Amino acid sequence: MDHSVLQTILLYTALCFSIYQGQETQEFLPTFLKVSRNLPLQRLLVEWDVSDLAHQFELEMVFDIQVSRSEEMNVVWTEYYNTTLSKLNKTLHWSWDSELPLECMSHSVRIRSMVNDERFSKLWSHWSQWETVLGLDTSDDYTPYIFPEDKVVEEGSNVTFCCIGGKDSRILNFLFNYTDYCYPDSNTSQRNMVITMNKVLHAEMPGIPAFCNLSGKGNKNYSATLLFVGKPPHEPKDLSCDTRDMTTLTCTWNPGEDTYLYGPYSTKYHLFERSSQKTLCYQETETDLEPIRCSWAIGQQMIYNLTLTAQNPLGERSANFVLDVALRVHPFPPSDLSVEDMKATEVSLYWSMQPKHKAIKLLCQIENRHPSGEVELHNSSVVQSNSYPHLTLGGLQPFTNYAFRMRCGAASHFWKWSEWSKTIRVRTNEAAPSGKLDVWREVTPVLGGRNVTLFWKPFPDYRANSGGISFEITWEKLEKTSEPEHISISALQNSTTISIDNHSYKISVAARNNIASSLPSVIIISRVTDNGAEENVDHTDLEEERVNGTVDGIYIPWKATKAFNGYIVDWCNFPRSQHCDFQWKRFDFNTSSCLINSAAFMPGVRYSFRVYGSLANEHFFLGKKVGYTKELAPRLNPQGEITEMTSHTVTITWDSYPMNESQPGFIRGYHVYVKTMEEECSLKGSTKHALSDGTVLCKYTIENPEEKRYVVKHLMPETTYALAVKAYTGGGETPIDAYIRVDTLHDSKIYLLVLLVMIHFVLISAVCFWKIKWMKDCCCPEIPNPNKSKALSCNGLKLNSEAVMKLSDCIPDTIVLENTSEANTLQLWSHGTILGSESKVINPSWVYFVQNEEGDLMCTQSAPEACTSFENLAYSSQTALGSSLYQNLWMSEKSEPQLSILSYQPQHYIEIPSKDTVTSLREITEREDSLRYISQMEVPHSEVKLSNLPHSTEPLEHSSYKIQTVLGSELVTSTSDEDIHSQDSSTSSSSTVLLLLGRH
Amino acid sequence: MPWNVKTLSFLLALSQGLFIQCLAHVNSSTAPCRGCHRNSLDKITAKTRHMEKEAKELFRSYLTHQGLLTSELRRLCDEAIQWFPTENITDQPKMVMLQELYRTLVHMKDALENIKKQQQVLSTPGAALLGRLESTQWAVRGLLSNTFCALCLKGVLPNSRRTPERPAVTNTFQQKIDGCKVLRNYSKFLEKLARGSGKKAPQALRDQRKRRKGTKRKEGSLHS
């Protein structure tokens, strides 16, 4: 003891002496410097020491630490490390995390120190020696390396890789995530490559390959590793803890978003209880989608101070929460739910709960589902979980199916309901029918009484309360006491017919089941009055009132009075069917209208409604209403019939057309359509009606549906018309599909007028005939006859007749032969074909052409005797001056002069008009001046072939006879070649007067 | 006489023992072939063709999924694996071929299991590659069963001795490359197998035709 005290004193003395001696020169050089590596953490660990003296005085010191890389000692880090020396722990520690994997290069550390004490001069000590840990690039190994190996980094961070080739090998390139990074040429001799990847992103692959391609010696000429890029864990979501049985506490949570790290790098969860300092759970995520569950035994601990930590290589997130187990009770669903003590209107439910070993106060809820789908919830009183509780539910309907299920929750501190128990289905017991039936009737008079058809249906408050129901019907006379009659009807029926006499009757209807009968519904049928009419019974002959129908239904109004305590409307849903589906509806006393609608109502069907007022079970008929929900156009067309017809009118009738309920709408009137031959309707009193095809009809409207006859007026006689009749309703009318065709008669007045005109004409004709001579003299004076002329006074020649005049008979006075220089146009014809163009025959001889055997035309003397023919236009039979006007005069000659025939034909001295020459009217007029009688002298005849005919030779003398009349200018017309051509036949057929010069 | 009785009883016991032995031998030879069809060899041929395509798709999927599509990385997968036959086994006698096939498939079954385990750890759950690996596992099991049957029906019970499992590679990249090598070698192996069986099929047809012609000639010569 004394020895130690002495030692301390000596030390102090020495120190004080040394401080006193050399305050400015005192330094504590770091000694025993040691550098090592923690490779998993890529951390450089540095240890050193200073002299014991510094520790003894517990000096505050500063250490300047430098870290250098590679053999060139490039300082990459400098740090001042402040510490107060301790007497107990003499070794000093410092560490440094390297971004570059420590294996890649050699790392060296050196330290110098300074005493941070006012008693000492603040001077740095000398640097310690560099202490180095060698990198793999310095080894003689032929194995290539790459660092870091299988590193996990956060997305977006920078990662530095280094490739170390084996001894004498060279790095060719570096490949990362399909990107090639070539090594700089300047460094090709080095076996070490450092490259930093900036802001790396996660890839859809388990680890991104980082690959170094090498050349050189060694078995392996590459080094490769994987980089795992992900995210730090997210805070757990939806954390929830509860207990079901107060024995085990279970916590669940969702891991949150994807970290892109799987397997060994996936997120791990720790659930730590701080009070007890226990780890309750350690869970790994298999997928990021499924919730994670952790359970542990509760024991006696009721309050938990929990910390949930999510951890992966990139970080951790924690969440703290405190929970009271008593507040997190989520009971198991009730089991063994059963029914006992079943009654008609109430039922007792029994069930069991968990836990049995502990008594938890629970509140249970029963769900009662009605057959209609209605749901009722009933809460039970607080029950112990280890008891066998029950609950009685009342207010149920008899003979009704119910479905029950239940759930429970903590009564003291409700946390959440349990799941629903299994559903049980029960049917309550039977009971007597409740409520009343709604009864209605239809009375049909029959011989000696009435048939009453009773209908019934349940009132809203009626309930059968049993399966086996029947209907009891009882009826009895009101006036006289009689035994009531009774029948029972099965539940399947809702109507029946009974027969009663003409007295008043009281009819009651009640439902009956195995238990009892319901209250009866009573209806009274009034008696028949003395005059045969029935009181209050249907008066269907009353005028029915039309009512309007809409989409929502048919509106039925009535006059409400205070005399009734209610109203009833009845109708048939299918009035056209034998089973008409009879319906009725009751209304309050203050109702005066209703809207009747039914799914069975159809457009185009006439529905009939009867309205009754009710008073003390008696019913009074108020009226009948008819209507349609929607009127349609009549399907049946009126069969129109023409009953009367004149030249100007047509009467159409359609008497047989029905207007009853068979019609799909109320017949409002008729349209009569008239189609005329004219395009436009012009009949007076009608309107125009255009059809879709553009046809316009005349339309007449008859607005009285009872009027089934119409007279169409203002028609034209002897004209065809088409008529159609269409009926129309509130739904319109159908298109016209058929017409009745009708022809109006002749107008007799026109015939009368014609007859009168004819009578007048005959009278005038008779007068004219009677005075014909006078008329003739007046209108047509006598023209001198050549035969009567003295110049040709021949013996024995009869006047006014064709005669052959002998030359010897005639004593001519003077005959003048005149040579006409005017060229006459002679047209030569053969078989209707013109033989030559116009030829001017100057030869005044008469020439007659015949056809010889060779077919040539010969100019021959057709008759042995010459004759003279005269023709006077005024007296000739050829009065028609058509083609004969242009007939030429022909002359025929024979070798024998005595046989020559002079054929005379009218020579109008008009040139035959041709294309070249058309004689004008003036020329003709001029020629008329030279008209004179020319004697027909004998002309030498010779046989001449047509071909030898002179066409245009010297003018020949010819004798011509000019008519004695003055031709009207209208007779002179120009003709074409064709006209000429057509003259052939007329020429040959023309009658001529032949004057025979001689006869053999 | 007692010697005779003893001798007789001994002989009886011996004959009984031999009979039981004989029965036991029959049972042991036929029981493993239970459920085997006679056309197992045809099934092998058909299945091989189908599996060849599947193996190529699996290899492609693996490369894509592991990020090994570059030529440098893909080159690493070409390295031969010792337990795959170096030569085309279809060139060998049928029995040898079947035994070699069986041996290779046993290895392949284990290798696929390893790859699947590795991928289950590394990959996203539900990755398409896992589905393909599983499908290939089933196909290998089926082919293994058919090969077993083919051998069994020829009276050979294949050796089901397994090679000792190699120590797991710690480097994840190397695990990827190892899996890639297996799938590449497997694909090449099936390709050779399918090609070989495809060549043999026409040869077999030719042989059949020759046989038919031969019988016809014989029939012809008989007729003449």
PDB file of N, CA, C and O in Angstrom, chain A residues 75-93:
ATOM      1  N   VAL A  75      -3.952  10.344 -50.651  1.00  0.00           N
ATOM      2  CA  VAL A  75      -4.801  10.517 -49.462  1.00  0.00           C
ATOM      3  C   VAL A  75      -6.233  10.705 -49.942  1.00  0.00           C
ATOM      4  O   VAL A  75      -6.538  11.607 -50.718  1.00  0.00           O
ATOM      5  N   VAL A  76      -7.102   9.856 -49.462  1.00  0.00           N
ATOM      6  CA  VAL A  76      -8.509   9.945 -49.875  1.00  0.00           C
ATOM      7  C   VAL A  76      -9.376  10.394 -48.709  1.00  0.00           C
ATOM      8  O   VAL A  76     -10.538  10.734 -48.911  1.00  0.00           O
ATOM      9  N   TRP A  77      -8.849  10.419 -47.542  1.00  0.00           N
ATOM     10  CA  TRP A  77      -9.661  10.822 -46.397  1.00  0.00           C
ATOM     11  C   TRP A  77      -8.773  11.392 -45.302  1.00  0.00           C
ATOM     12  O   TRP A  77      -7.716  10.852 -45.000  1.00  0.00           O
ATOM     13  N   THR A  78      -9.237  12.500 -44.705  1.00  0.00           N
ATOM     14  CA  THR A  78      -8.554  13.098 -43.548  1.00  0.00           C
ATOM     15  C   THR A  78      -9.608  13.424 -42.512  1.00  0.00           C
ATOM     16  O   THR A  78     -10.652  13.998 -42.864  1.00  0.00           O
ATOM     17  N   GLU A  79      -9.319  13.060 -41.290  1.00  0.00           N
ATOM     18  CA  GLU A  79     -10.317  13.323 -40.258  1.00  0.00           C
ATOM     19  C   GLU A  79      -9.599  13.627 -38.939  1.00  0.00           C
ATOM     20  O   GLU A  79      -8.579  13.010 -38.633  1.00  0.00           O
ATOM     21  N   TYR A  80     -10.217  14.552 -38.203  1.00  0.00           N
ATOM     22  CA  TYR A  80      -9.696  14.861 -36.873  1.00  0.00           C
ATOM     23  C   TYR A  80     -10.547  14.122 -35.866  1.00  0.00           C
ATOM     24  O   TYR A  80     -11.766  14.320 -35.829  1.00  0.00           O
ATOM     25  N   TYR A  81      -9.904  13.368 -35.075  1.00  0.00           N
ATOM     26  CA  TYR A  81     -10.610  12.547 -34.102  1.00  0.00           C
ATOM     27  C   TYR A  81     -10.300  13.079 -32.697  1.00  0.00           C
ATOM     28  O   TYR A  81      -9.159  13.049 -32.243  1.00  0.00           O
ATOM     29  N   ASN A  82     -11.316  13.623 -32.025  1.00  0.00           N
ATOM     30  CA  ASN A  82     -11.150  14.186 -30.680  1.00  0.00           C
ATOM     31  C   ASN A  82     -11.535  13.127 -29.654  1.00  0.00           C
ATOM     32  O   ASN A  82     -12.585  12.484 -29.804  1.00  0.00           O
ATOM     33  N   THR A  83     -10.748  13.002 -28.646  1.00  0.00           N
ATOM     34  CA  THR A  83     -11.076  12.057 -27.582  1.00  0.00           C
ATOM     35  C   THR A  83     -10.370  12.462 -26.276  1.00  0.00           C
ATOM     36  O   THR A  83      -9.359  13.168 -26.306  1.00  0.00           O
ATOM     37  N   THR A  84     -10.974  12.028 -25.210  1.00  0.00           N
ATOM     38  CA  THR A  84     -10.333  12.230 -23.894  1.00  0.00           C
ATOM     39  C   THR A  84      -9.807  10.875 -23.446  1.00  0.00           C
ATOM     40  O   THR A  84     -10.585   9.905 -23.413  1.00  0.00           O
ATOM     41  N   LEU A  85      -8.600  10.873 -23.170  1.00  0.00           N
ATOM     42  CA  LEU A  85      -7.973   9.596 -22.839  1.00  0.00           C
ATOM     43  C   LEU A  85      -8.485   9.072 -21.507  1.00  0.00           C
ATOM     44  O   LEU A  85      -8.888   9.832 -20.637  1.00  0.00           O
ATOM     45  N   SER A  86      -8.517   7.768 -21.442  1.00  0.00           N
ATOM     46  CA  SER A  86      -9.023   7.125 -20.237  1.00  0.00           C
ATOM     47  C   SER A  86      -7.897   6.312 -19.601  1.00  0.00           C
ATOM     48  O   SER A  86      -7.037   5.776 -20.307  1.00  0.00           O
ATOM     49  N   LYS A  87      -7.971   6.234 -18.305  1.00  0.00           N
ATOM     50  CA  LYS A  87      -6.941   5.461 -17.616  1.00  0.00           C
ATOM     51  C   LYS A  87      -7.177   3.970 -17.834  1.00  0.00           C
ATOM     52  O   LYS A  87      -6.254   3.173 -17.869  1.00  0.00           O
ATOM     53  N   LEU A  88      -8.470   3.638 -17.995  1.00  0.00           N
ATOM     54  CA  LEU A  88      -8.803   2.210 -18.053  1.00  0.00           C
ATOM     55  C   LEU A  88      -8.608   1.635 -19.464  1.00  0.00           C
ATOM     56  O   LEU A  88      -8.001   0.605 -19.639  1.00  0.00           O
ATOM     57  N   ASN A  89      -9.155   2.316 -20.464  1.00  0.00           N
ATOM     58  CA  ASN A  89      -9.103   1.795 -21.826  1.00  0.00           C
ATOM     59  C   ASN A  89      -8.020   2.527 -22.595  1.00  0.00           C
ATOM     60  O   ASN A  89      -8.182   3.688 -22.979  1.00  0.00           O
ATOM     61  N   LYS A  90      -6.935   1.878 -22.760  1.00  0.00           N
ATOM     62  CA  LYS A  90      -5.790   2.569 -23.335  1.00  0.00           C
ATOM     63  C   LYS A  90      -5.784   2.556 -24.855  1.00  0.00           C
ATOM     64  O   LYS A  90      -5.297   3.485 -25.479  1.00  0.00           O
ATOM     65  N   THR A  91      -6.313   1.520 -25.492  1.00  0.00           N
ATOM     66  CA  THR A  91      -6.281   1.434 -26.947  1.00  0.00           C
ATOM     67  C   THR A  91      -7.346   2.350 -27.546  1.00  0.00           C
ATOM     68  O   THR A  91      -8.512   2.330 -27.118  1.00  0.00           O
ATOM     69  N   LEU A  92      -6.902   3.092 -28.534  1.00  0.00           N
ATOM     70  CA  LEU A  92      -7.846   4.009 -29.196  1.00  0.00           C
ATOM     71  C   LEU A  92      -8.342   3.367 -30.505  1.00  0.00           C
ATOM     72  O   LEU A  92      -7.584   2.683 -31.188  1.00  0.00           O
ATOM     73  N   HIS A  93      -9.595   3.643 -30.826  1.00  0.00           N
ATOM     74  CA  HIS A  93     -10.218   3.007 -31.998  1.00  0.00           C
ATOM     75  C   HIS A  93     -10.831   4.065 -32.916  1.00  0.00           C
ATOM     76  O   HIS A  93     -11.397   5.044 -32.437  1.00  0.00           O
TER      77      HIS A  93
END
